[in-house]
Every structure is written in C-alpha cells, then in structure tokens.
CSV table of C-alpha atoms and ligand atoms in Angstrom, one decimal:
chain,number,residue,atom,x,y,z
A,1,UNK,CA,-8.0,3.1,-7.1
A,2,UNK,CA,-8.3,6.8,-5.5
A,3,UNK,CA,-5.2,7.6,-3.0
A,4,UNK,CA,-5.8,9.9,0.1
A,5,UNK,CA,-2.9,12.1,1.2
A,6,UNK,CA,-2.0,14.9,3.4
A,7,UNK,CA,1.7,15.5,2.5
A,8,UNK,CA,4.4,14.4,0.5
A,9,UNK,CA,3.4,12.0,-1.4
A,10,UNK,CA,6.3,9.5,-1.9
A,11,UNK,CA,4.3,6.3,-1.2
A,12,UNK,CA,1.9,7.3,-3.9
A,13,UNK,CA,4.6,8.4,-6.4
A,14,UNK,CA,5.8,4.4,-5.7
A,15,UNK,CA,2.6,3.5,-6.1
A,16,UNK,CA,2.3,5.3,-9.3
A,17,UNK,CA,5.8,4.1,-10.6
A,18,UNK,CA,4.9,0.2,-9.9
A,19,UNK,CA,1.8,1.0,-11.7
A,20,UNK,CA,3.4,2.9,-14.9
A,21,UNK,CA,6.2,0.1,-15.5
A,22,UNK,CA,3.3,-2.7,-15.2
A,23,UNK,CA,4.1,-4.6,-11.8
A,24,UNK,CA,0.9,-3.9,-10.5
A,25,UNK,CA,-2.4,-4.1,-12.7
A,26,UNK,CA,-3.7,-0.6,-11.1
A,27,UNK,CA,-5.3,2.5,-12.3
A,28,UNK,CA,-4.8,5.6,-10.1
A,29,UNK,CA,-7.9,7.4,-10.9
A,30,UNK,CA,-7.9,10.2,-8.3
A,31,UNK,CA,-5.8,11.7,-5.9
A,32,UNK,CA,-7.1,13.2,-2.9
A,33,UNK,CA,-6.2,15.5,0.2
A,34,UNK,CA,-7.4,17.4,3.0
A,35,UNK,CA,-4.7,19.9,2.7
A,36,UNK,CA,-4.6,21.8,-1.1
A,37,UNK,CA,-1.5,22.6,-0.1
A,38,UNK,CA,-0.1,19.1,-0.1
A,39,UNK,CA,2.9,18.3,-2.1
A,40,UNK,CA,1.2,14.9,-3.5
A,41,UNK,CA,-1.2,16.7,-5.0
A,42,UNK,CA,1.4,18.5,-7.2
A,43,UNK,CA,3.1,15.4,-7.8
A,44,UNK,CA,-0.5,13.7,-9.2
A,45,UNK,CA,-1.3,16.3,-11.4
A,46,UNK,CA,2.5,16.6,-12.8
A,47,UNK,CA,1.9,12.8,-13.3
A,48,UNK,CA,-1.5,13.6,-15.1
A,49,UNK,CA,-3.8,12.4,-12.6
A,50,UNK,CA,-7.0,13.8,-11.4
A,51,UNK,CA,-7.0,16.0,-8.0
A,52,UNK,CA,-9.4,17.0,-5.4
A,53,UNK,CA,-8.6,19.4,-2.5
A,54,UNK,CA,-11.4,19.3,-0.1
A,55,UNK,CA,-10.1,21.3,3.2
A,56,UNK,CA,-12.0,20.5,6.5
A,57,UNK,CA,-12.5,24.0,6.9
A,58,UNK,CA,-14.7,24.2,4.4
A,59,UNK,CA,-17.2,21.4,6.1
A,60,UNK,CA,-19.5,22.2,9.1
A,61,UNK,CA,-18.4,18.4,10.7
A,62,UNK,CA,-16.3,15.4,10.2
A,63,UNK,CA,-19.0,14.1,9.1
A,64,UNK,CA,-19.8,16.8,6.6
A,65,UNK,CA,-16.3,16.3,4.9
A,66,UNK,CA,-16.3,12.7,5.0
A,67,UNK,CA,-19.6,12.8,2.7
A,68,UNK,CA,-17.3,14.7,0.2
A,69,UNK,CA,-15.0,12.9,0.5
A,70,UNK,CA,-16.9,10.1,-0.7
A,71,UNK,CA,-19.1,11.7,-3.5
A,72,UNK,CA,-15.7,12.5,-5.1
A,73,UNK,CA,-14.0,9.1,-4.5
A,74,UNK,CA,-17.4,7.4,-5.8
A,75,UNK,CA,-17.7,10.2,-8.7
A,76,UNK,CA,-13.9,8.6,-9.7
A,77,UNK,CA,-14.9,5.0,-10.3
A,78,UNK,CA,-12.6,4.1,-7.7
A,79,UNK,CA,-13.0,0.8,-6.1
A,80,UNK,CA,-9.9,0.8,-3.6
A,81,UNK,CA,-9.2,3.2,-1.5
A,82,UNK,CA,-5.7,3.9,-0.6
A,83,UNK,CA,-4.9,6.3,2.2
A,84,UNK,CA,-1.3,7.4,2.2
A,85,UNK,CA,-0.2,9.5,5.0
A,86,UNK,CA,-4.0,11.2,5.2
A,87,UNK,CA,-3.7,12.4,8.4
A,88,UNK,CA,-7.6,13.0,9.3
A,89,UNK,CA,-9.4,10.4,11.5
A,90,UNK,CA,-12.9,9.1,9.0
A,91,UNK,CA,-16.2,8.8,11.2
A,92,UNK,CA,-17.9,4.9,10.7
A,93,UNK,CA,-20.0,6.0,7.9
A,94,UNK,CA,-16.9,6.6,5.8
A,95,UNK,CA,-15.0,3.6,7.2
A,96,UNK,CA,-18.7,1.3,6.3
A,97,UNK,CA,-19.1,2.7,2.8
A,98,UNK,CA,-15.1,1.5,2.2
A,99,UNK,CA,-15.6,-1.6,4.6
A,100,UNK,CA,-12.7,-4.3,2.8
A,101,UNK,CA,-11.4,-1.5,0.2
A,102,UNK,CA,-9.6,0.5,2.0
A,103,UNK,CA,-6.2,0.7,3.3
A,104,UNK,CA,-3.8,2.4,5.0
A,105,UNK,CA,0.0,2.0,5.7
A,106,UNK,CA,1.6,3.3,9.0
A,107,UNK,CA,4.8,3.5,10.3
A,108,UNK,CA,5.4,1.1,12.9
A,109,UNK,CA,5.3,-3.0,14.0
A,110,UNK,CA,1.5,-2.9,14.6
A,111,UNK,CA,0.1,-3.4,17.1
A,112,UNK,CA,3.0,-1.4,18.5
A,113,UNK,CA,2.5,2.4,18.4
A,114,UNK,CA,-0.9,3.0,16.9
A,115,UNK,CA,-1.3,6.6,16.6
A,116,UNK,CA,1.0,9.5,16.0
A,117,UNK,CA,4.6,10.1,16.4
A,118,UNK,CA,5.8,6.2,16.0
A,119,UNK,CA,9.4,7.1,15.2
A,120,UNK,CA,10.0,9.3,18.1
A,121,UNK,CA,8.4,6.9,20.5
A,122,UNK,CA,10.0,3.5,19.2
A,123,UNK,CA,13.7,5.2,19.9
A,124,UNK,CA,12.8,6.3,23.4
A,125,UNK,CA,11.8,2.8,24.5
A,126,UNK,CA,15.0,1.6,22.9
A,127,UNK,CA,13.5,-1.2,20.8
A,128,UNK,CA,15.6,-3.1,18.2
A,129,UNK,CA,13.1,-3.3,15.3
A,130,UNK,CA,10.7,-0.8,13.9
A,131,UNK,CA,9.0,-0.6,10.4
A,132,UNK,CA,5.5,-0.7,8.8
A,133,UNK,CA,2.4,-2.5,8.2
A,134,UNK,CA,-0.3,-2.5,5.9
A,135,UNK,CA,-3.6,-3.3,7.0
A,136,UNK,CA,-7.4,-2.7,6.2
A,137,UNK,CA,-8.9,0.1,7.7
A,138,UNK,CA,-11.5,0.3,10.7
A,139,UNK,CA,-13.2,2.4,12.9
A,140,UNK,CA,-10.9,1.0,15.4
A,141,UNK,CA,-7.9,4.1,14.7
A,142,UNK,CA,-5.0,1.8,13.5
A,143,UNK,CA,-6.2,-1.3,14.9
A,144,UNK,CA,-7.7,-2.8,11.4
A,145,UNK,CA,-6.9,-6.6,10.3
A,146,UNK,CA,-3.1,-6.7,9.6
A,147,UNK,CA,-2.0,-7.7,5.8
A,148,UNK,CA,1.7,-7.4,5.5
A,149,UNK,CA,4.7,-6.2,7.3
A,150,UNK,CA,8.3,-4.9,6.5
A,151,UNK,CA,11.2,-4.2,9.4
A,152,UNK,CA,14.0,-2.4,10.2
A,153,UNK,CA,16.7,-2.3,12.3
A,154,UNK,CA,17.1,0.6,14.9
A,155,UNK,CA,20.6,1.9,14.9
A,156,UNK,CA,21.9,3.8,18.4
A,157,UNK,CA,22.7,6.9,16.7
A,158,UNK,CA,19.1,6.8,15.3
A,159,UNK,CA,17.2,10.3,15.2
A,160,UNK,CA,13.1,10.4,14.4
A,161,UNK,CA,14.4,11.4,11.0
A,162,UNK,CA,16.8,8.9,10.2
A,163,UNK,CA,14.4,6.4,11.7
A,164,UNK,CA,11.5,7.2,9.3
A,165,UNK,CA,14.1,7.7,6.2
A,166,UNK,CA,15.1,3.9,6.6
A,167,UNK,CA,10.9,3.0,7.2
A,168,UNK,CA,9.9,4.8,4.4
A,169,UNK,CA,12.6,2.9,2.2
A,170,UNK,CA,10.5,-0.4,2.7
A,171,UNK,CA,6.8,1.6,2.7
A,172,UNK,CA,7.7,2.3,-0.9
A,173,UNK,CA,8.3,-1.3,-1.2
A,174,UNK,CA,5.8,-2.9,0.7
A,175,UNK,CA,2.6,-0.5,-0.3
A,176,UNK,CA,2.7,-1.6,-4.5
A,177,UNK,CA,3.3,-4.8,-3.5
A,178,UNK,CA,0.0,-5.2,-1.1
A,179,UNK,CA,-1.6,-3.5,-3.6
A,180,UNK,CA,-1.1,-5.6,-6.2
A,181,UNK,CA,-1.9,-8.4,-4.1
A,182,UNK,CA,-5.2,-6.9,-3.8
A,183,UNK,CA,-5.4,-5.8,-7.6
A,184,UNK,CA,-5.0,-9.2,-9.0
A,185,UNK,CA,-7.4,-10.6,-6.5
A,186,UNK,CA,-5.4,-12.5,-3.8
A,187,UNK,CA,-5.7,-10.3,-1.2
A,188,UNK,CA,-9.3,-9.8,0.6
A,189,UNK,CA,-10.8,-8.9,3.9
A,190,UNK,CA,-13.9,-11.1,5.0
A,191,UNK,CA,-15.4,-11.7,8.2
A,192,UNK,CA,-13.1,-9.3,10.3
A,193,UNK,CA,-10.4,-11.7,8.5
A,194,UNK,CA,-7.4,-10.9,5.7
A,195,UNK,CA,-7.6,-13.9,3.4
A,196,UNK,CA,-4.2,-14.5,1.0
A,197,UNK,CA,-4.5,-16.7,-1.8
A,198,UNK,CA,-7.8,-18.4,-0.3
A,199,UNK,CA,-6.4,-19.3,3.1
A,200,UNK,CA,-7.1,-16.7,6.1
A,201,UNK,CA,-3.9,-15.4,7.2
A,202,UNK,CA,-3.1,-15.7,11.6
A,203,UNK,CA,-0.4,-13.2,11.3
A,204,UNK,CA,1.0,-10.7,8.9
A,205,UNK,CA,2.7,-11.7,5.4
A,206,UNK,CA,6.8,-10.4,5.7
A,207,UNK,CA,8.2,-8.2,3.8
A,208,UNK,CA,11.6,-10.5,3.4
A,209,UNK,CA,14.5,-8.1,4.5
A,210,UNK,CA,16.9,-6.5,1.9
A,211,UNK,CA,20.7,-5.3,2.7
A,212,UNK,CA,19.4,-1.9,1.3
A,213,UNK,CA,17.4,-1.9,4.5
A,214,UNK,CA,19.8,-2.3,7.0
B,301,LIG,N1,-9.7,6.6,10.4
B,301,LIG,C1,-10.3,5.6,11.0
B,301,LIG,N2,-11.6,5.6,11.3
B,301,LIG,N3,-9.5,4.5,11.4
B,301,LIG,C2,-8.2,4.4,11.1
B,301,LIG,O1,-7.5,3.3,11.5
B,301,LIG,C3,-7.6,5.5,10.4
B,301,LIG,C4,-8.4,6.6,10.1
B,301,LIG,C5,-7.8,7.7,9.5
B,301,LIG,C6,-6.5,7.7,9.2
B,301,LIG,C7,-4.2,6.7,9.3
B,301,LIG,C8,-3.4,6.8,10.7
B,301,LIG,C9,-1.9,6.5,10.6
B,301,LIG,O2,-1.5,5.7,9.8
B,301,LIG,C10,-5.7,6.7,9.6
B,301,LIG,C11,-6.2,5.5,10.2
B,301,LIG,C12,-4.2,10.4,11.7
B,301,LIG,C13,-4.4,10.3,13.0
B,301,LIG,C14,-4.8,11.4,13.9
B,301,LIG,O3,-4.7,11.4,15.1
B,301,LIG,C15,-4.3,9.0,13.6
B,301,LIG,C16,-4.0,7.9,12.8
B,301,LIG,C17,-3.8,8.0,11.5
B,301,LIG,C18,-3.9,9.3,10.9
B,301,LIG,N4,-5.3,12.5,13.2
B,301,LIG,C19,-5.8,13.8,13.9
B,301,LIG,C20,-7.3,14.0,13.7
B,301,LIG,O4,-7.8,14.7,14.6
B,301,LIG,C21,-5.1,15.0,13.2
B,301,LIG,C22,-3.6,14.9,13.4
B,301,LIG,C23,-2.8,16.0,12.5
B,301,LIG,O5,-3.4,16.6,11.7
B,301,LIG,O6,-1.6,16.0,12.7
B,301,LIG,O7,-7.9,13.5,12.7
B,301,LIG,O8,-1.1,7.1,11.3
C-alpha cells in the first residue's frame, strides 16, 4: 500500500508498527505528501520507507498534481491507497483511478461533521460522543461508503485538543485494523456497497470500546 499524508504522521507510524510486528499482512511501499515539510515524511524515511514530496505549487491545477500523484503511487506497486490526514481535496479522475482502493480515516461519527474542524464543532453543539470512521473514498468530500467506526466520550472540560488526543487514541486502533481487513481480503467495496466477510454491511462495523478510551 502507498499512505498519503500532510502532517504528522501518527496513524501511519501505527500503521507501520501493526505491519512490522505481523498483525496485518501489509507492505508500506511509499509514503506520500503534499507538504515536503511534513513530519510523516521524516518518520517514513527513518523507518526506511520510500518518500515522495510533490508540493501543489509546483503543478499548474489540481488536476495537474493529482496526475503525479498517481504516476508515483502507480510507479510504487501500490494497490491500496491509504490517505492519512492528506489534507488536499483529489479531482474524480484521481478518485476513479483508486475507485474501491482507497481510504481515508476522519475524525468524527460520520455522517456527522464531514469536512474540517470536527473537534471544534462537535464540542460546540455539546454532543456526548465523537470519534472516527473509516470509509472508502469518493468524489462525494467525506461522504464515501462507511466501513468501521470507533467512539468516544466527550468530557465537559473537553478542549479541541483534548478532544482529538482521546480520537486519535482509537484512529491508531481502528486504521490497522481496517486495513487488515482489507489486506487479507474481507473487506471490499462493490456496487457503491462495503461488503465484510461476503455479506454487504447496512451500517458501520464498531470498534468495541476500551477503558483506555474513556
Ligand atoms: N477527496 C475527495 N475527492 N473525496 C474525499 O472524500 C476526500 C478527498 C481528499 C481528502 C480527507 C478529508 C478528511 O478526512 C479527504 C477526503 C481535506 C479537506 C479540505 O477541505 C476536506 C476533507 C478532507 C481533507 N481541503 C482543502 C482543499 O482545498 C485544504 C484545507 C487545508 O489545507 O487546510 O483541498 O478530513
């Protein structure tokens, strides 16, 4: 699999630790990011894998970068795609080329808060749960089939930080897990549907809940 990143990395490092201790059969065979800057991208090479840094500013159009995108992903061998807090919205030719092989995490109880700034916005309407969801991506931003979900609690003292330091707990759990679902060949997308272990699923798998989460 190739892994797409903007920033820090930490759901690909537990990507790359579930992969390194054998719990999920997966080969990380390229790390990606818009931003050369990006911390994950020192954490992939420090774990010997592969990087590309392809900055939008160096493109004419979305479009332009997205085609670079994929000649380097495609140039890897990579057969999943794995975006990881890549923070740059793909145009449908990237999202077609990937269509059923590619996924993203984000932080939130989708279909609640799509988009940006989940953590922020889940505190102000005062809701009791929050967490994250994997799904398959589409050109509809964040609204792909749903595969599996982990929650948390919000507490009342909760800041945006504190929020997304308790959801990134279970991202780190949930991500190699999906992934290996997919790896070993339980997990697919077909017909706008996620199927899991032959049977199409009506609602996201849960992440059971763990004291550590709480
Ligand atoms: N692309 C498509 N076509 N569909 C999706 O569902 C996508 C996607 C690209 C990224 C991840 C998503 C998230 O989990 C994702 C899903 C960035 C933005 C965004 O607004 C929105 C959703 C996600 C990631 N990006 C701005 C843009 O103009 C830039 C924002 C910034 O740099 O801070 O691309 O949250």
């Amino acid at each position: 699999m190739a892994v797409l990143l903007s920033g820090e990395g930490t759901n690909f490092a537990a990507i790359a630790n579930a992969a390194a201790s054998g719990e999920i059969p997966i080969d990380i065979v390229s790390v990606l990011s818009d931003r050369p800057g990006a911390r994950g991208l020192e954490r992939a090479r420090a774990l010997g894998v592969r990087t590309v840094a392809l900055p939008p500013k160096s493109f004419p159009d979305r479009a332009a970068h997205d085609a670079a995108l994929i000649a380097a992903i495609d140039a890897s061998g990579a057969r999943l795609v794995v975006l990881a807090g890549y923070m740059r919205i793909f145009q449908p030719a990237f999202i077609a080329r990937y269509a059923g092989r590619l996924l993203n995490i984000h932080p939130s109880l989708l279909p609640a808060y799509r988009g940006l700034d989940t953590h922020r916005r889940a505190i102000a309407d005062g809701t009791p749960w929050h967490g994250c969801t994997v799904h398959f991506v589409t050109d509809e931003l964040d609204g792909g089939p749903l595969i599996a979900q982990a929650r948390v609690p919000v507490h009342a003292a909760d800041t945006p930080d504190s929020l997304a330091t308790r959801v990134h707990a279970r991202e780190h759990v949930l991500y190699p897990r999906v992934i290996g679902w997919y790896a070993s060949g339980r997990l697919k997308a077909r017909d706008g549907t996620v199927w899991f272990d032959g049977e199409p699923l009506s609602a996201p798998l849960v992440l059971e809940d763990t004291d550590a989460s709480a």
